Amino acid sequence: MLDQLKQDFASLGHDFARPVKATPLAGSEVRHINWALVEQLGLRDWIKTPAKLQLIASANCQGLAMKYSGHQFGVFNPQLGDGRGLLLGEWQDPEGELWDWHLKGAGQTPFSRFGDGRAVWRSSLREHFIGESLSALGISSTRSLCLASSQDTVMREAPEQAATVIRVAKSHIRFGSFEEFFYQRKYPQLQELADYCLHRYLPNAAAGDYQALLDMAVTNTARMIALWQSFGFNHGVMNTDNMSIIGETFDFGPYAFLDDYDPQFICNHSDHHGRYSFEQQPNIGLWNLNALAHALSILMDQGQLKESLMAYQKQLANHYQESLNRRLGLNSVQEADVALAQHWLQLLREHKLDYNLSFRALASWLRDGQWPGQFDVLRSNNTAEQWLSSYQERIRQQCPSETAQKMDSYNPLYLPRTHHLQAVIEASQNGNDGPMEKLFQCIQQPFKRHKDDLGFDRSPQEADKGLCLSCSS
């Protein structure tokens, strides 16, 4: 299978990545294949059975460990790079587009920094799910082709089962890839990387148009983070080495979707000061783009850098409001909609209501005038009634049933919520992959109700809300 992959990035040479033979896993078993992605990539003829993916997922392959640096929690760290993953090459889909294949959990590399180079089942399963969920919501993201377990055990806070995922992405080049060469003053290599990105990701741009490269990063990052905020997604570790140059959601750790609406929510228990809290993500996106712009400053003048960065906040605000309006069923964007949406979010925060399911509840109210379940607290509530009056005035020319239908086609019923994933992980560790298969089906088609959904449409119990998770994987 690997002989069908192109070696596009490998052509850049030793300064950019090191060749590494993966360390095989004992008793590796492919537990889940993303067949929708198989079809999209035109792989069906190659992957008729799990056997070919099994060979790769068992870490029995050759790849490249990419080198990069990055700002971690705001502090520059020059000692980074692929410490447990290998770039296997690029697959060309039926449309002629290249997709990186990356094996995560492949064993030690020159950049492992005393780590064992492995990934664990818990975090691998979570990554397998989240890329598919975000993609189904229309948010650009890396995805996972398959998920494999093994008989090997690795030590984290406790002994855990080693696992792998084959990650597929349009790019594995990070903001930190440029910082690597900038801070080492390897300016020819930095320019070579920028030229590579222009050729691959902006083929219609003029040679040497590095502002087009930064503009792409700004525009795509603004849209990505706007949609994170709209759908209540908290990434948790927005270091510059976890930021994709093309604006794909990248490198998942202790991510979470909001349960109750809480802008100050922190999903990473190592984030003691809330640098990567939910409400801080738009600001951190700009901070990271400034770090990228600084690394590109040897290729662009200050006026170009400033012009590109100045576009970020407006683009993010526009994308965010457009998405919120779709969630509220509004057919257009008007100036007063910003206040209308913010008042709705204040209601959710005041009454500690489930963020994503609130939009489904509002659609139910439009259909039959009743609030379902926990949202009944909004009935006979003066503040809520005032907001609903303003909302009804805003949509007075829209058909309520059609508006509700549109809302249900954009507001997810199913997401890989922390409590759902924990249930799936525990079941799979006990040999029951049924819940894993069902939740994966639900998040691939998150807007329609699935039969026998095992309760994956439900909010968490109070004790399971707002959990912080570990970065360890």
Short mmCIF file of C-alpha atoms in Angstrom, two decimals:
data_model
loop_
_atom_site.label_atom_id
_atom_site.label_comp_id
_atom_site.label_asym_id
_atom_site.label_seq_id
_atom_site.Cartn_x
_atom_site.Cartn_y
_atom_site.Cartn_z
CA MET A 1 0.00 0.00 0.00
CA LEU A 2 2.74 2.46 0.94
CA ASP A 3 4.34 2.17 -2.48
CA GLN A 4 1.25 4.00 -3.78
CA LEU A 5 2.04 7.06 -1.66
CA LYS A 6 3.91 10.01 -3.12
CA GLN A 7 6.92 11.40 -1.26
CA ASP A 8 6.20 15.08 -1.78
CA PHE A 9 7.44 16.47 1.55
CA ALA A 10 10.34 14.00 1.67
CA SER A 11 11.93 15.81 -1.26
CA LEU A 12 12.78 18.75 1.02
CA GLY A 13 15.51 16.77 2.74
CA HIS A 14 17.22 16.17 6.07
CA ASP A 15 16.72 19.64 7.59
CA PHE A 16 12.95 19.19 7.44
CA ALA A 17 12.50 15.57 8.58
CA ARG A 18 14.44 12.45 9.53
CA PRO A 19 13.80 8.96 8.11
CA VAL A 20 12.64 6.56 10.83
CA LYS A 21 11.63 2.90 10.85
CA ALA A 22 8.59 2.45 13.07
CA THR A 23 8.77 0.10 16.05
CA PRO A 24 6.14 -2.64 15.55
CA LEU A 25 3.39 -3.21 18.09
CA ALA A 26 2.63 -6.65 19.44
CA GLY A 27 -0.78 -8.09 18.66
CA SER A 28 -1.98 -5.03 16.79
CA GLU A 29 -5.63 -5.17 15.70
CA VAL A 30 -7.56 -2.69 13.56
CA ARG A 31 -10.69 -2.08 15.62
CA HIS A 32 -12.41 0.53 13.46
CA ILE A 33 -12.12 1.76 9.86
CA ASN A 34 -13.53 5.07 8.67
CA TRP A 35 -15.18 3.70 5.53
CA ALA A 36 -16.63 7.09 4.55
CA LEU A 37 -13.08 8.48 4.37
CA VAL A 38 -11.95 5.37 2.47
CA GLU A 39 -14.56 6.16 -0.17
CA GLN A 40 -13.74 9.87 -0.27
CA LEU A 41 -10.05 9.17 -0.87
CA GLY A 42 -10.75 6.59 -3.57
CA LEU A 43 -9.21 3.79 -1.53
CA ARG A 44 -11.93 1.17 -1.80
CA ASP A 45 -10.03 -0.91 -4.40
CA TRP A 46 -6.95 -0.94 -2.17
CA ILE A 47 -8.63 -1.55 1.18
CA LYS A 48 -11.09 -4.35 0.49
CA THR A 49 -10.25 -5.89 3.87
CA PRO A 50 -8.53 -4.48 6.96
CA ALA A 51 -5.37 -6.47 6.14
CA LYS A 52 -3.49 -3.66 4.32
CA LEU A 53 -4.33 -1.07 6.94
CA GLN A 54 -3.45 -3.63 9.61
CA LEU A 55 0.10 -3.85 8.32
CA ILE A 56 0.56 -0.07 8.53
CA ALA A 57 -1.31 0.40 11.82
CA SER A 58 0.89 -2.23 13.50
CA ALA A 59 3.78 0.23 12.97
CA ASN A 60 5.52 -2.05 10.53
CA CYS A 61 6.55 0.69 8.12
CA GLN A 62 9.05 3.38 7.21
CA GLY A 63 8.30 7.10 7.52
CA LEU A 64 9.57 10.58 8.29
CA ALA A 65 9.70 12.30 11.67
CA MET A 66 9.11 15.99 10.91
CA LYS A 67 11.13 18.67 12.73
CA TYR A 68 9.53 21.80 14.14
CA SER A 69 9.63 24.14 17.12
CA GLY A 70 6.87 26.14 18.77
CA HIS A 71 5.51 28.31 21.54
CA GLN A 72 4.01 26.13 24.26
CA PHE A 73 1.79 28.07 26.68
CA GLY A 74 3.46 31.21 25.37
CA VAL A 75 7.06 30.06 25.90
CA PHE A 76 9.27 29.15 22.94
CA ASN A 77 10.54 25.57 22.94
CA PRO A 78 13.15 24.68 20.31
CA GLN A 79 13.20 20.97 21.23
CA LEU A 80 10.11 19.71 19.43
CA GLY A 81 9.32 17.53 16.43
CA ASP A 82 7.42 14.30 15.76
CA GLY A 83 8.16 12.32 18.90
CA ARG A 84 5.72 9.49 18.25
CA GLY A 85 4.37 9.98 14.73
CA LEU A 86 5.66 9.42 11.23
CA LEU A 87 4.68 11.03 7.94
CA LEU A 88 4.22 8.08 5.58
CA GLY A 89 3.71 10.07 2.39
CA GLU A 90 0.89 11.63 0.39
CA TRP A 91 -2.08 9.95 -1.27
CA GLN A 92 -3.60 11.50 -4.40
CA ASP A 93 -7.40 11.31 -4.36
CA PRO A 94 -9.64 11.01 -7.46
CA GLU A 95 -9.71 14.83 -7.71
CA GLY A 96 -5.92 15.01 -7.85
CA GLU A 97 -5.53 16.48 -4.35
CA LEU A 98 -2.79 15.28 -2.02
CA TRP A 99 -3.56 14.01 1.49
CA ASP A 100 -0.81 13.35 4.04
CA TRP A 101 -0.81 9.98 5.77
CA HIS A 102 0.63 10.06 9.27
CA LEU A 103 0.97 7.14 11.68
CA LYS A 104 0.53 8.26 15.27
CA GLY A 105 1.97 6.00 17.97
CA ALA A 106 4.76 4.60 15.79
CA GLY A 107 7.47 4.45 18.46
CA GLN A 108 10.55 6.49 19.30
CA THR A 109 12.08 9.02 16.91
CA PRO A 110 15.06 11.41 17.22
CA PHE A 111 12.57 13.91 18.68
CA SER A 112 10.95 11.71 21.36
CA ARG A 113 12.71 13.57 24.20
CA PHE A 114 12.91 10.49 26.48
CA GLY A 115 9.32 9.48 25.67
CA ASP A 116 8.35 6.01 24.52
CA GLY A 117 6.89 7.25 21.21
CA ARG A 118 3.58 5.52 21.79
CA ALA A 119 -0.03 6.65 21.90
CA VAL A 120 -2.62 5.07 24.19
CA TRP A 121 -6.02 3.62 23.35
CA ARG A 122 -7.91 6.30 25.28
CA SER A 123 -6.47 9.28 23.41
CA SER A 124 -6.30 7.47 20.06
CA LEU A 125 -10.01 6.68 20.21
CA ARG A 126 -10.77 10.29 21.08
CA GLU A 127 -8.75 11.53 18.09
CA HIS A 128 -10.44 9.02 15.78
CA PHE A 129 -13.80 10.51 16.75
CA ILE A 130 -13.19 14.24 16.92
CA GLY A 131 -11.83 14.77 13.41
CA GLU A 132 -14.88 13.06 11.97
CA SER A 133 -17.24 15.09 14.14
CA LEU A 134 -15.71 18.45 13.25
CA SER A 135 -15.70 17.57 9.55
CA ALA A 136 -19.40 16.68 9.72
CA LEU A 137 -20.04 20.13 11.25
CA GLY A 138 -18.20 21.83 8.38
CA ILE A 139 -15.09 22.65 10.43
CA SER A 140 -11.79 21.94 8.69
CA SER A 141 -9.96 19.19 10.54
CA THR A 142 -7.52 16.34 10.27
CA ARG A 143 -9.27 12.95 10.21
CA SER A 144 -8.47 9.37 11.12
CA LEU A 145 -8.54 6.54 8.59
CA CYS A 146 -8.44 3.76 11.14
CA LEU A 147 -7.97 2.99 14.82
CA ALA A 148 -5.92 0.04 16.06
CA SER A 149 -5.27 -1.43 19.49
CA SER A 150 -2.38 -3.66 20.58
CA GLN A 151 -1.28 -6.03 23.30
CA ASP A 152 1.55 -3.72 24.35
CA THR A 153 1.26 -1.74 27.56
CA VAL A 154 2.73 1.72 28.16
CA MET A 155 2.97 3.72 31.36
CA ARG A 156 1.22 7.04 31.76
CA GLU A 157 -0.44 7.98 35.07
CA ALA A 158 -1.18 4.23 35.12
CA PRO A 159 -0.48 1.34 32.73
CA GLU A 160 -2.45 1.77 29.50
CA GLN A 161 -2.95 -0.10 26.23
CA ALA A 162 -0.84 1.16 23.31
CA ALA A 163 -2.69 2.08 20.12
CA THR A 164 -2.28 3.80 16.77
CA VAL A 165 -4.29 5.90 14.36
CA ILE A 166 -3.54 6.60 10.71
CA ARG A 167 -4.18 10.33 10.54
CA VAL A 168 -5.09 11.93 7.21
CA ALA A 169 -4.66 15.67 6.62
CA LYS A 170 -4.23 18.16 3.83
CA SER A 171 -1.07 19.34 5.61
CA HIS A 172 1.17 18.51 8.55
CA ILE A 173 3.07 21.81 8.31
CA ARG A 174 2.63 23.90 11.42
CA PHE A 175 3.25 27.49 12.47
CA GLY A 176 6.10 25.95 14.46
CA SER A 177 7.62 24.51 11.27
CA PHE A 178 8.47 28.09 10.24
CA GLU A 179 9.55 29.05 13.75
CA GLU A 180 12.05 26.15 13.67
CA PHE A 181 14.07 27.76 10.90
CA PHE A 182 13.52 31.38 11.94
CA TYR A 183 14.93 30.98 15.44
CA GLN A 184 17.86 28.88 14.18
CA ARG A 185 18.48 31.57 11.55
CA LYS A 186 18.24 28.98 8.80
CA TYR A 187 16.65 31.48 6.45
CA PRO A 188 17.24 29.58 3.18
CA GLN A 189 15.36 26.58 4.60
CA LEU A 190 12.57 28.86 5.82
CA GLN A 191 12.19 30.29 2.33
CA GLU A 192 12.29 26.80 0.85
CA LEU A 193 9.45 25.74 3.17
CA ALA A 194 7.42 28.82 2.25
CA ASP A 195 7.96 28.12 -1.45
CA TYR A 196 6.88 24.51 -0.92
CA CYS A 197 3.66 25.68 0.76
CA LEU A 198 2.92 28.16 -2.02
CA HIS A 199 3.40 25.48 -4.66
CA ARG A 200 1.29 22.87 -2.88
CA TYR A 201 -1.49 24.88 -1.22
CA LEU A 202 -1.69 28.01 -3.40
CA PRO A 203 -0.76 26.81 -6.89
CA ASN A 204 -2.32 29.89 -8.49
CA ALA A 205 -0.29 32.34 -6.41
CA ALA A 206 2.72 34.06 -7.93
CA ALA A 207 6.14 32.71 -7.03
CA GLY A 208 7.43 34.51 -3.95
CA ASP A 209 4.00 35.87 -2.94
CA TYR A 210 4.52 35.16 0.74
CA GLN A 211 1.76 37.53 1.74
CA ALA A 212 -0.66 35.17 0.00
CA LEU A 213 0.65 32.41 2.27
CA LEU A 214 0.10 34.46 5.42
CA ASP A 215 -3.29 35.63 4.16
CA MET A 216 -4.30 31.98 3.73
CA ALA A 217 -3.25 31.16 7.28
CA VAL A 218 -5.10 34.20 8.66
CA THR A 219 -8.31 33.61 6.70
CA ASN A 220 -8.52 29.87 7.35
CA THR A 221 -7.58 30.18 11.02
CA ALA A 222 -10.19 32.91 11.55
CA ARG A 223 -12.93 30.78 10.02
CA MET A 224 -11.85 27.66 11.92
CA ILE A 225 -11.84 29.36 15.32
CA ALA A 226 -15.10 31.19 14.60
CA LEU A 227 -16.74 27.81 14.04
CA TRP A 228 -15.10 26.38 17.15
CA GLN A 229 -16.74 29.18 19.13
CA SER A 230 -20.08 28.78 17.40
CA PHE A 231 -20.26 25.04 18.12
CA GLY A 232 -18.73 25.22 21.59
CA PHE A 233 -15.50 23.36 20.83
CA ASN A 234 -12.56 23.82 23.20
CA HIS A 235 -9.25 22.63 21.71
CA GLY A 236 -7.28 22.90 24.92
CA VAL A 237 -3.66 23.05 23.68
CA MET A 238 -3.34 25.86 21.12
CA ASN A 239 0.46 25.89 21.06
CA THR A 240 1.95 27.16 17.80
CA ASP A 241 3.21 23.66 16.98
CA ASN A 242 -0.44 22.55 17.08
CA MET A 243 -1.58 25.15 14.53
CA SER A 244 -1.86 24.08 10.89
CA ILE A 245 -0.57 26.44 8.20
CA ILE A 246 -3.75 25.79 6.19
CA GLY A 247 -6.17 26.21 9.11
CA GLU A 248 -7.11 22.61 9.84
CA THR A 249 -7.98 21.68 13.43
CA PHE A 250 -4.91 19.78 14.45
CA ASP A 251 -3.22 17.72 17.21
CA PHE A 252 -5.99 16.75 19.58
CA GLY A 253 -5.38 16.35 23.28
CA PRO A 254 -7.82 17.11 26.10
CA TYR A 255 -10.46 18.67 23.82
CA ALA A 256 -14.12 18.99 24.81
CA PHE A 257 -17.40 20.41 23.64
CA LEU A 258 -19.15 22.69 26.12
CA ASP A 259 -21.76 21.07 28.32
CA ASP A 260 -23.52 23.98 30.06
CA TYR A 261 -22.71 27.28 28.39
CA ASP A 262 -19.64 28.52 30.28
CA PRO A 263 -17.28 30.82 28.34
CA GLN A 264 -14.58 30.39 30.99
CA PHE A 265 -14.52 26.61 30.62
CA ILE A 266 -11.03 25.01 30.62
CA CYS A 267 -10.78 21.45 29.30
CA ASN A 268 -7.06 20.94 30.01
CA HIS A 269 -6.24 20.32 33.67
CA SER A 270 -2.64 21.46 32.99
CA ASP A 271 -3.86 24.91 31.91
CA HIS A 272 -3.71 26.42 35.38
CA HIS A 273 -4.10 30.04 34.23
CA GLY A 274 -6.78 29.50 31.57
CA ARG A 275 -4.60 30.53 28.64
CA TYR A 276 -6.50 28.12 26.39
CA SER A 277 -9.94 28.46 27.94
CA PHE A 278 -12.90 28.49 25.60
CA GLU A 279 -13.35 32.26 25.61
CA GLN A 280 -9.63 32.90 25.01
CA GLN A 281 -9.39 30.88 21.78
CA PRO A 282 -10.01 33.81 19.38
CA ASN A 283 -7.30 35.88 21.10
CA ILE A 284 -4.85 32.99 21.12
CA GLY A 285 -5.50 32.45 17.42
CA LEU A 286 -4.30 36.00 16.77
CA TRP A 287 -1.35 35.58 19.15
CA ASN A 288 -0.27 32.48 17.24
CA LEU A 289 -0.68 34.21 13.88
CA ASN A 290 1.57 37.00 15.16
CA ALA A 291 4.17 34.35 16.01
CA LEU A 292 3.88 32.97 12.49
CA ALA A 293 4.14 36.46 11.00
CA HIS A 294 7.27 37.10 13.06
CA ALA A 295 8.83 33.95 11.60
CA LEU A 296 7.91 35.14 8.09
CA SER A 297 9.29 38.62 8.69
CA ILE A 298 12.50 37.83 6.79
CA LEU A 299 10.37 37.28 3.66
CA MET A 300 7.88 40.16 4.01
CA ASP A 301 7.97 43.81 5.01
CA GLN A 302 6.20 45.13 8.09
CA GLY A 303 3.41 46.71 6.06
CA GLN A 304 2.50 43.37 4.50
CA LEU A 305 2.58 41.58 7.84
CA LYS A 306 0.34 44.18 9.46
CA GLU A 307 -2.10 44.19 6.55
CA SER A 308 -2.54 40.43 6.72
CA LEU A 309 -2.94 40.30 10.51
CA MET A 310 -5.41 43.20 10.59
CA ALA A 311 -7.89 41.10 8.62
CA TYR A 312 -8.18 38.43 11.30
CA GLN A 313 -10.59 39.91 13.82
CA LYS A 314 -13.13 41.13 11.27
CA GLN A 315 -13.13 37.81 9.44
CA LEU A 316 -13.52 35.87 12.67
CA ALA A 317 -16.40 38.09 13.87
CA ASN A 318 -18.20 37.80 10.53
CA HIS A 319 -17.88 34.00 10.36
CA TYR A 320 -18.93 33.67 13.99
CA GLN A 321 -22.04 35.80 13.60
CA GLU A 322 -23.02 34.07 10.35
CA SER A 323 -22.79 30.69 12.04
CA LEU A 324 -24.67 31.82 15.15
CA ASN A 325 -27.41 33.26 12.95
CA ARG A 326 -27.74 29.91 11.16
CA ARG A 327 -27.95 28.20 14.54
CA LEU A 328 -30.76 30.59 15.49
CA GLY A 329 -32.55 30.07 12.19
CA LEU A 330 -32.01 33.61 10.89
CA ASN A 331 -31.93 33.90 7.12
CA SER A 332 -29.64 36.93 6.98
CA VAL A 333 -27.28 38.97 9.16
CA GLN A 334 -28.43 42.32 10.48
CA GLU A 335 -26.64 44.74 12.78
CA ALA A 336 -28.94 44.04 15.73
CA ASP A 337 -28.28 40.29 15.51
CA VAL A 338 -25.06 40.57 17.52
CA ALA A 339 -26.99 41.77 20.59
CA LEU A 340 -29.79 39.26 19.99
CA ALA A 341 -27.35 36.34 19.91
CA GLN A 342 -25.42 37.57 22.94
CA HIS A 343 -28.64 37.90 24.98
CA TRP A 344 -29.48 34.29 24.07
CA LEU A 345 -26.06 33.16 25.29
CA GLN A 346 -26.55 35.13 28.50
CA LEU A 347 -29.80 33.24 29.07
CA LEU A 348 -28.03 29.93 28.64
CA ARG A 349 -25.25 30.96 31.00
CA GLU A 350 -27.63 32.31 33.65
CA HIS A 351 -29.69 29.12 33.71
CA LYS A 352 -26.74 26.72 33.19
CA LEU A 353 -28.30 25.17 30.10
CA ASP A 354 -26.71 22.72 27.71
CA TYR A 355 -25.08 24.78 24.97
CA ASN A 356 -25.53 22.71 21.83
CA LEU A 357 -28.86 21.14 22.72
CA SER A 358 -30.29 24.60 23.48
CA PHE A 359 -30.53 25.35 19.76
CA ARG A 360 -32.44 22.10 19.17
CA ALA A 361 -34.71 23.07 22.07
CA LEU A 362 -35.36 26.48 20.50
CA ALA A 363 -36.35 24.75 17.26
CA SER A 364 -38.78 22.55 19.25
CA TRP A 365 -40.26 25.65 20.83
CA LEU A 366 -40.79 27.17 17.38
CA ARG A 367 -42.61 24.04 16.24
CA ASP A 368 -44.99 23.48 19.12
CA GLY A 369 -44.51 26.25 21.69
CA GLN A 370 -43.09 23.85 24.30
CA TRP A 371 -39.64 23.69 25.90
CA PRO A 372 -38.29 20.13 26.18
CA GLY A 373 -36.65 18.69 29.29
CA GLN A 374 -34.22 20.95 31.15
CA PHE A 375 -35.20 23.92 29.00
CA ASP A 376 -38.62 24.15 30.64
CA VAL A 377 -36.92 26.59 33.04
CA LEU A 378 -37.33 29.19 30.26
CA ARG A 379 -41.13 28.92 30.42
CA SER A 380 -42.77 31.77 32.36
CA ASN A 381 -39.39 33.41 32.81
CA ASN A 382 -39.50 37.18 32.33
CA THR A 383 -36.01 37.50 30.87
CA ALA A 384 -36.59 34.58 28.53
CA GLU A 385 -39.98 35.94 27.47
CA GLN A 386 -38.44 39.31 26.64
CA TRP A 387 -35.80 37.63 24.52
CA LEU A 388 -38.36 35.41 22.79
CA SER A 389 -40.43 38.48 21.97
CA SER A 390 -37.41 40.09 20.29
CA TYR A 391 -36.60 36.82 18.54
CA GLN A 392 -40.13 36.43 17.22
CA GLU A 393 -40.06 39.98 15.92
CA ARG A 394 -36.78 39.24 14.17
CA ILE A 395 -38.19 36.18 12.37
CA ARG A 396 -41.74 37.44 11.89
CA GLN A 397 -41.52 37.07 8.11
CA GLN A 398 -40.18 33.51 8.34
CA CYS A 399 -42.31 30.37 8.54
CA PRO A 400 -41.77 28.86 12.04
CA SER A 401 -41.86 25.23 10.91
CA GLU A 402 -39.46 25.87 8.02
CA THR A 403 -37.16 27.83 10.33
CA ALA A 404 -37.16 24.98 12.85
CA GLN A 405 -36.35 22.50 10.10
CA LYS A 406 -33.41 24.60 8.92
CA MET A 407 -32.17 24.89 12.49
CA ASP A 408 -32.24 21.11 12.92
CA SER A 409 -30.21 20.72 9.73
CA TYR A 410 -27.40 22.86 11.18
CA ASN A 411 -27.56 22.21 14.94
CA PRO A 412 -26.05 18.85 15.90
CA LEU A 413 -27.94 16.35 18.00
CA TYR A 414 -24.83 14.19 18.35
CA LEU A 415 -21.32 15.22 19.32
CA PRO A 416 -18.42 13.28 20.89
CA ARG A 417 -19.10 14.74 24.31
CA THR A 418 -16.70 13.86 27.10
CA HIS A 419 -19.19 11.67 28.99
CA HIS A 420 -20.16 9.79 25.82
CA LEU A 421 -16.54 9.15 24.90
CA GLN A 422 -15.76 7.92 28.38
CA ALA A 423 -18.59 5.40 28.13
CA VAL A 424 -17.33 4.25 24.72
CA ILE A 425 -13.74 3.94 26.00
CA GLU A 426 -14.80 1.87 29.00
CA ALA A 427 -16.97 -0.42 26.86
CA SER A 428 -14.20 -0.94 24.31
CA GLN A 429 -11.67 -1.73 27.03
CA ASN A 430 -14.05 -4.48 28.14
CA GLY A 431 -14.21 -5.90 24.61
CA ASN A 432 -17.51 -4.29 23.57
CA ASP A 433 -17.02 -2.16 20.42
CA GLY A 434 -20.76 -1.75 19.80
CA PRO A 435 -21.03 1.68 21.49
CA MET A 436 -17.94 2.84 19.58
CA GLU A 437 -19.52 1.90 16.26
CA LYS A 438 -22.87 3.50 17.15
CA LEU A 439 -21.39 6.81 18.34
CA PHE A 440 -19.22 6.99 15.23
CA GLN A 441 -22.31 6.53 13.04
CA CYS A 442 -24.14 9.25 14.99
CA ILE A 443 -21.40 11.87 14.71
CA GLN A 444 -20.94 11.24 10.99
CA GLN A 445 -24.58 12.27 10.52
CA PRO A 446 -25.07 14.48 13.57
CA PHE A 447 -28.20 16.36 12.55
CA LYS A 448 -30.70 13.51 12.13
CA ARG A 449 -31.99 11.23 14.88
CA HIS A 450 -30.60 7.71 14.82
CA LYS A 451 -32.53 4.65 15.98
CA ASP A 452 -31.19 2.92 19.08
CA ASP A 453 -28.69 5.72 19.68
CA LEU A 454 -27.79 4.45 23.18
CA GLY A 455 -28.60 7.84 24.69
CA PHE A 456 -25.89 9.69 22.79
CA ASP A 457 -28.28 12.62 22.39
CA ARG A 458 -28.38 13.27 26.14
CA SER A 459 -26.72 15.86 28.32
CA PRO A 460 -24.36 14.64 31.05
CA GLN A 461 -25.38 14.19 34.63
CA GLU A 462 -24.27 17.00 36.95
CA ALA A 463 -21.21 15.08 38.19
CA ASP A 464 -20.01 14.54 34.59
CA LYS A 465 -20.27 18.15 33.43
CA GLY A 466 -17.27 20.32 32.57
CA LEU A 467 -14.62 17.69 33.17
CA CYS A 468 -10.96 18.66 32.75
CA LEU A 469 -8.79 16.11 30.98
CA SER A 470 -5.13 15.17 30.86
CA CYS A 471 -2.75 15.99 28.02
CA SER A 472 -1.05 12.61 28.43
CA SER A 473 -1.48 10.25 25.50
#
